[in-house]
PDB file of C-alpha atoms in Angstrom:
ATOM      1  CA  GLY I   1     148.372  18.986  89.503  1.00 49.00           C
ATOM      2  CA  CYS I   2     151.409  19.860  87.470  1.00 52.00           C
ATOM      3  CA  PRO I   3     151.848  18.260  84.082  1.00 52.00           C
ATOM      4  CA  SER I   4     153.609  14.951  84.438  1.00 51.00           C
ATOM      5  CA  THR I   5     156.593  14.111  82.325  1.00 51.00           C
ATOM      6  CA  THR I   6     157.475  11.025  80.384  1.00 52.00           C
ATOM      7  CA  SER I   7     161.011  10.927  79.048  1.00 53.00           C
ATOM      8  CA  GLY I   8     161.364  14.618  79.931  1.00 58.00           C
ATOM      9  CA  VAL I   9     158.448  15.702  77.699  1.00 57.00           C
ATOM     10  CA  PRO I  10     155.603  17.484  79.519  1.00 64.00           C
ATOM     11  CA  SER I  11     152.283  15.665  79.309  1.00 66.00           C
ATOM     12  CA  LYS I  12     149.150  17.558  78.326  1.00 74.00           C
ATOM     13  CA  ALA I  13     146.958  14.945  79.991  1.00 72.00           C
ATOM     14  CA  PRO I  14     145.020  16.272  82.986  1.00 75.00           C
ATOM     15  CA  ALA I  15     145.947  14.961  86.391  1.00 79.00           C
ATOM     16  CA  PRO I  16     143.498  12.354  87.731  1.00 80.00           C
ATOM     17  CA  GLU I  17     142.750  14.536  90.769  1.00 80.00           C
ATOM     18  CA  SER I  18     141.146  17.118  88.458  1.00 84.00           C
ATOM     19  CA  ALA I  19     138.154  14.748  88.242  1.00 90.00           C
ATOM     20  CA  ILE I  20     137.488  14.877  91.999  1.00 92.00           C
ATOM     21  CA  VAL I  21     135.598  18.182  92.072  1.00 93.00           C
ATOM     22  CA  PRO I  22     133.080  17.393  89.308  1.00 94.00           C
ATOM     23  CA  LEU I  23     132.748  13.794  90.510  1.00 95.00           C
ATOM     24  CA  PHE I  24     131.847  15.005  93.986  1.00 93.00           C
ATOM     25  CA  ALA I  25     129.220  17.351  92.514  1.00 94.00           C
ATOM     26  CA  VAL I  26     127.835  14.657  90.202  1.00 96.00           C
ATOM     27  CA  ILE I  27     127.252  12.424  93.213  1.00 97.00           C
ATOM     28  CA  ALA I  28     125.926  15.161  95.527  1.00 97.00           C
ATOM     29  CA  VAL I  29     123.385  16.787  93.197  1.00 97.00           C
ATOM     30  CA  PRO I  30     121.121  13.774  92.628  1.00 97.00           C
ATOM     31  CA  LEU I  31     121.398  12.693  96.279  1.00 98.00           C
ATOM     32  CA  ILE I  32     120.440  16.116  97.616  1.00 97.00           C
ATOM     33  CA  SER I  33     117.720  16.558  94.988  1.00 96.00           C
ATOM     34  CA  TRP I  34     116.333  13.092  95.755  1.00 97.00           C
ATOM     35  CA  ASN I  35     116.270  13.801  99.484  1.00 97.00           C
ATOM     36  CA  SER I  36     114.586  17.163  98.933  1.00 96.00           C
ATOM     37  CA  ASP I  37     111.939  15.482  96.741  1.00 95.00           C
ATOM     38  CA  ARG I  38     111.500  12.589  99.180  1.00 96.00           C
ATOM     39  CA  LEU I  39     110.894  14.941 102.095  1.00 96.00           C
ATOM     40  CA  GLY I  40     109.011  17.524 100.036  1.00 93.00           C
ATOM     41  CA  GLU I  41     111.233  20.156 101.629  1.00 93.00           C
ATOM     42  CA  ARG I  42     113.162  22.814  99.716  1.00 93.00           C
ATOM     43  CA  ARG I  43     114.137  25.797 101.864  1.00 91.00           C
ATOM     44  CA  LEU I  44     116.167  23.941 104.485  1.00 93.00           C
ATOM     45  CA  HIS I  45     117.910  21.996 101.726  1.00 96.00           C
ATOM     46  CA  LEU I  46     118.777  25.280 100.022  1.00 96.00           C
ATOM     47  CA  ILE I  47     120.132  26.700 103.270  1.00 96.00           C
ATOM     48  CA  GLY I  48     122.127  23.507 103.853  1.00 97.00           C
ATOM     49  CA  VAL I  49     123.792  23.523 100.450  1.00 97.00           C
ATOM     50  CA  LEU I  50     124.604  27.244 100.714  1.00 97.00           C
ATOM     51  CA  VAL I  51     126.185  26.668 104.128  1.00 98.00           C
ATOM     52  CA  ALA I  52     128.122  23.706 102.703  1.00 98.00           C
ATOM     53  CA  SER I  53     129.313  25.821  99.788  1.00 98.00           C
ATOM     54  CA  ALA I  54     130.340  28.664 102.122  1.00 98.00           C
ATOM     55  CA  ALA I  55     132.173  26.184 104.351  1.00 98.00           C
ATOM     56  CA  GLY I  56     133.988  24.806 101.312  1.00 98.00           C
ATOM     57  CA  TRP I  57     135.140  28.254 100.219  1.00 98.00           C
ATOM     58  CA  MET I  58     136.228  29.014 103.793  1.00 98.00           C
ATOM     59  CA  MET I  59     138.324  25.833 103.764  1.00 98.00           C
ATOM     60  CA  VAL I  60     140.004  27.024 100.583  1.00 97.00           C
ATOM     61  CA  ALA I  61     140.574  30.525 101.981  1.00 97.00           C
ATOM     62  CA  LEU I  62     141.962  29.410 105.329  1.00 98.00           C
ATOM     63  CA  SER I  63     144.055  26.368 104.468  1.00 97.00           C
ATOM     64  CA  SER I  64     147.479  26.104 102.916  1.00 95.00           C
ATOM     65  CA  ASN I  65     147.125  22.331 102.547  1.00 96.00           C
ATOM     66  CA  ALA I  66     146.389  21.218  98.969  1.00 93.00           C
ATOM     67  CA  VAL I  67     144.222  18.269 100.080  1.00 94.00           C
ATOM     68  CA  VAL I  68     142.103  20.518 102.314  1.00 96.00           C
ATOM     69  CA  LYS I  69     141.781  23.048  99.473  1.00 96.00           C
ATOM     70  CA  LEU I  70     140.674  20.294  97.079  1.00 95.00           C
ATOM     71  CA  ALA I  71     138.126  19.059  99.630  1.00 96.00           C
ATOM     72  CA  GLY I  72     136.892  22.630 100.080  1.00 97.00           C
ATOM     73  CA  ILE I  73     136.479  23.230  96.360  1.00 96.00           C
ATOM     74  CA  SER I  74     134.686  19.881  96.063  1.00 97.00           C
ATOM     75  CA  LEU I  75     132.299  20.823  98.875  1.00 97.00           C
ATOM     76  CA  ALA I  76     131.737  24.286  97.378  1.00 97.00           C
ATOM     77  CA  ALA I  77     130.983  22.813  93.944  1.00 96.00           C
ATOM     78  CA  ALA I  78     128.616  20.193  95.355  1.00 97.00           C
ATOM     79  CA  GLY I  79     126.768  22.879  97.289  1.00 97.00           C
ATOM     80  CA  GLY I  80     126.634  25.296  94.374  1.00 95.00           C
ATOM     81  CA  TYR I  81     125.364  22.807  91.823  1.00 96.00           C
ATOM     82  CA  SER I  82     122.912  21.258  94.278  1.00 97.00           C
ATOM     83  CA  PHE I  83     121.535  24.713  95.018  1.00 96.00           C
ATOM     84  CA  VAL I  84     120.547  25.194  91.377  1.00 94.00           C
ATOM     85  CA  ALA I  85     118.575  21.940  91.230  1.00 93.00           C
ATOM     86  CA  VAL I  86     116.667  22.507  94.457  1.00 96.00           C
ATOM     87  CA  PHE I  87     116.191  26.238  93.768  1.00 94.00           C
ATOM     88  CA  TRP I  88     114.231  25.599  90.584  1.00 93.00           C
ATOM     89  CA  ALA I  89     112.165  22.882  92.250  1.00 93.00           C
ATOM     90  CA  LEU I  90     111.126  25.484  94.869  1.00 91.00           C
ATOM     91  CA  THR I  91     110.777  28.498  92.612  1.00 89.00           C
ATOM     92  CA  VAL I  92     108.868  27.312  89.547  1.00 91.00           C
ATOM     93  CA  PRO I  93     105.727  26.163  91.421  1.00 89.00           C
ATOM     94  CA  MET I  94     105.590  29.565  93.170  1.00 87.00           C
ATOM     95  CA  LEU I  95     105.371  31.477  89.892  1.00 91.00           C
ATOM     96  CA  ALA I  96     101.999  32.329  88.397  1.00 93.00           C
ATOM     97  CA  HIS I  97     101.424  30.289  85.247  1.00 93.00           C
ATOM     98  CA  ALA I  98     100.785  33.371  83.062  1.00 95.00           C
ATOM     99  CA  THR I  99     104.021  35.091  84.095  1.00 94.00           C
ATOM    100  CA  ARG I 100     106.176  31.981  84.606  1.00 94.00           C
ATOM    101  CA  PRO I 101     108.210  32.290  81.362  1.00 94.00           C
ATOM    102  CA  ALA I 102     109.027  35.947  81.994  1.00 96.00           C
ATOM    103  CA  ALA I 103     109.847  35.296  85.651  1.00 94.00           C
ATOM    104  CA  ILE I 104     112.139  32.380  84.773  1.00 94.00           C
ATOM    105  CA  ALA I 105     113.845  34.561  82.158  1.00 95.00           C
ATOM    106  CA  LEU I 106     114.343  37.362  84.693  1.00 95.00           C
ATOM    107  CA  ILE I 107     115.751  34.987  87.314  1.00 93.00           C
ATOM    108  CA  SER I 108     118.030  33.329  84.748  1.00 94.00           C
ATOM    109  CA  THR I 109     119.230  36.668  83.407  1.00 95.00           C
ATOM    110  CA  THR I 110     120.018  37.876  86.916  1.00 93.00           C
ATOM    111  CA  GLY I 111     122.033  34.688  87.528  1.00 91.00           C
ATOM    112  CA  LEU I 112     123.857  35.076  84.223  1.00 93.00           C
ATOM    113  CA  PHE I 113     124.684  38.695  85.035  1.00 93.00           C
ATOM    114  CA  ALA I 114     126.117  37.576  88.379  1.00 90.00           C
ATOM    115  CA  SER I 115     128.174  34.880  86.651  1.00 91.00           C
ATOM    116  CA  ILE I 116     129.640  37.571  84.389  1.00 94.00           C
ATOM    117  CA  LEU I 117     130.222  40.077  87.191  1.00 95.00           C
ATOM    118  CA  SER I 118     131.712  37.789  89.850  1.00 94.00           C
ATOM    119  CA  PRO I 119     134.878  36.798  87.952  1.00 94.00           C
ATOM    120  CA  SER I 120     135.594  40.498  87.436  1.00 95.00           C
ATOM    121  CA  VAL I 121     135.079  41.203  91.131  1.00 96.00           C
ATOM    122  CA  ILE I 122     137.379  38.307  92.006  1.00 95.00           C
ATOM    123  CA  GLY I 123     139.941  39.632  89.515  1.00 96.00           C
ATOM    124  CA  VAL I 124     139.839  43.113  91.035  1.00 97.00           C
ATOM    125  CA  LEU I 125     140.191  41.626  94.518  1.00 96.00           C
ATOM    126  CA  ARG I 126     143.125  39.544  93.267  1.00 96.00           C
ATOM    127  CA  ASP I 127     144.782  42.625  91.779  1.00 97.00           C
ATOM    128  CA  LEU I 128     144.280  44.608  94.981  1.00 97.00           C
ATOM    129  CA  THR I 129     145.470  41.891  97.374  1.00 96.00           C
ATOM    130  CA  HIS I 130     147.835  39.871  95.138  1.00 96.00           C
ATOM    131  CA  THR I 131     146.089  36.686  96.297  1.00 95.00           C
ATOM    132  CA  PHE I 132     142.879  34.850  95.491  1.00 95.00           C
ATOM    133  CA  THR I 133     141.987  34.591  99.168  1.00 96.00           C
ATOM    134  CA  ALA I 134     139.833  37.751  99.057  1.00 97.00           C
ATOM    135  CA  GLY I 135     137.916  36.227  96.145  1.00 96.00           C
ATOM    136  CA  PHE I 136     137.277  33.071  98.160  1.00 97.00           C
ATOM    137  CA  TRP I 137     135.912  35.245 100.978  1.00 98.00           C
ATOM    138  CA  TYR I 138     133.762  37.142  98.461  1.00 97.00           C
ATOM    139  CA  VAL I 139     132.135  33.900  97.300  1.00 97.00           C
ATOM    140  CA  THR I 140     131.746  32.788 100.921  1.00 97.00           C
ATOM    141  CA  VAL I 141     129.906  36.024 101.732  1.00 97.00           C
ATOM    142  CA  LEU I 142     127.645  35.647  98.673  1.00 96.00           C
ATOM    143  CA  ASN I 143     126.623  32.200  99.909  1.00 96.00           C
ATOM    144  CA  LEU I 144     125.977  33.510 103.416  1.00 97.00           C
ATOM    145  CA  VAL I 145     123.882  36.392 102.051  1.00 96.00           C
ATOM    146  CA  GLY I 146     121.794  33.725 100.324  1.00 94.00           C
ATOM    147  CA  VAL I 147     121.410  31.910 103.650  1.00 95.00           C
ATOM    148  CA  VAL I 148     120.179  35.109 105.324  1.00 95.00           C
ATOM    149  CA  GLY I 149     117.719  35.696 102.484  1.00 91.00           C
ATOM    150  CA  LEU I 150     116.351  32.182 102.809  1.00 89.00           C
ATOM    151  CA  LEU I 151     116.109  32.447 106.597  1.00 91.00           C
ATOM    152  CA  LEU I 152     114.050  35.609 106.172  1.00 90.00           C
ATOM    153  CA  ALA I 153     111.895  33.843 103.592  1.00 81.00           C
ATOM    154  CA  LEU I 154     111.314  30.948 106.016  1.00 73.00           C
ATOM    155  CA  LYS I 155     109.112  33.246 108.059  1.00 76.00           C
ATOM    156  CA  ARG I 156     106.618  33.563 105.197  1.00 68.00           C
ATOM    157  CA  PRO I 157     104.472  30.751 103.792  1.00 65.00           C
ATOM    158  CA  ILE I 158     105.191  29.703 100.224  1.00 61.00           C
ATOM    159  CA  ARG I 159     102.387  30.361  97.779  1.00 61.00           C
ATOM    160  CA  GLN I 160     102.023  27.474  95.352  1.00 60.00           C
ATOM    161  CA  THR I 161     100.363  28.203  91.990  1.00 60.00           C
ATOM    162  CA  ALA I 162      99.003  25.888  89.346  1.00 54.00           C
TER     163      ALA I 162
END
C-alpha cells in the first residue's frame, strides 16, 4: 500500500497487507511439506505447487483488481517456496553418496544463476512492453516448463541411493 500519513507527514511503516504474502507462504510450506512426507510422495506435490505458482502469476497478469493480484502473488509465493522444500526432499536421496556434495552444488549454482538472470529478463521485458505483465507471463511459463519436465520424469522410476 501507499505510505499512510499522520498529521500530513508520510509514514515509513509498511502497510499491514505487506505481511500477507510471506504469511501465506509460511503457512503453506510446512503444510505441503508435511503432506508430502506423510504420503511419501514428492513428484505430484512438486507438480501441484508449480501449477499453483503458475496460476498465481496468471492471476497477477490477468487481473486489474488489487485484491486478486495480492491473492495471486500469495499463491505464487506459497507454490515457489513449497517447491524448494519438496524438491530437495526428492532430489537428495536420488544422488549417489560420493557425488552428492558436487551435485547439490551444481543444482544450487544453477538455481542461483537463474535467480540472477530472471530479474534481468523481466527488466528487459518491462522495457520492451512498458508493463510488468510480460514478466508475469515469463514466470508463469517457467513454472509450466517445470511441470512438463516433472510429467516427463513421472514416466521413469526414481532411483534411491544410500
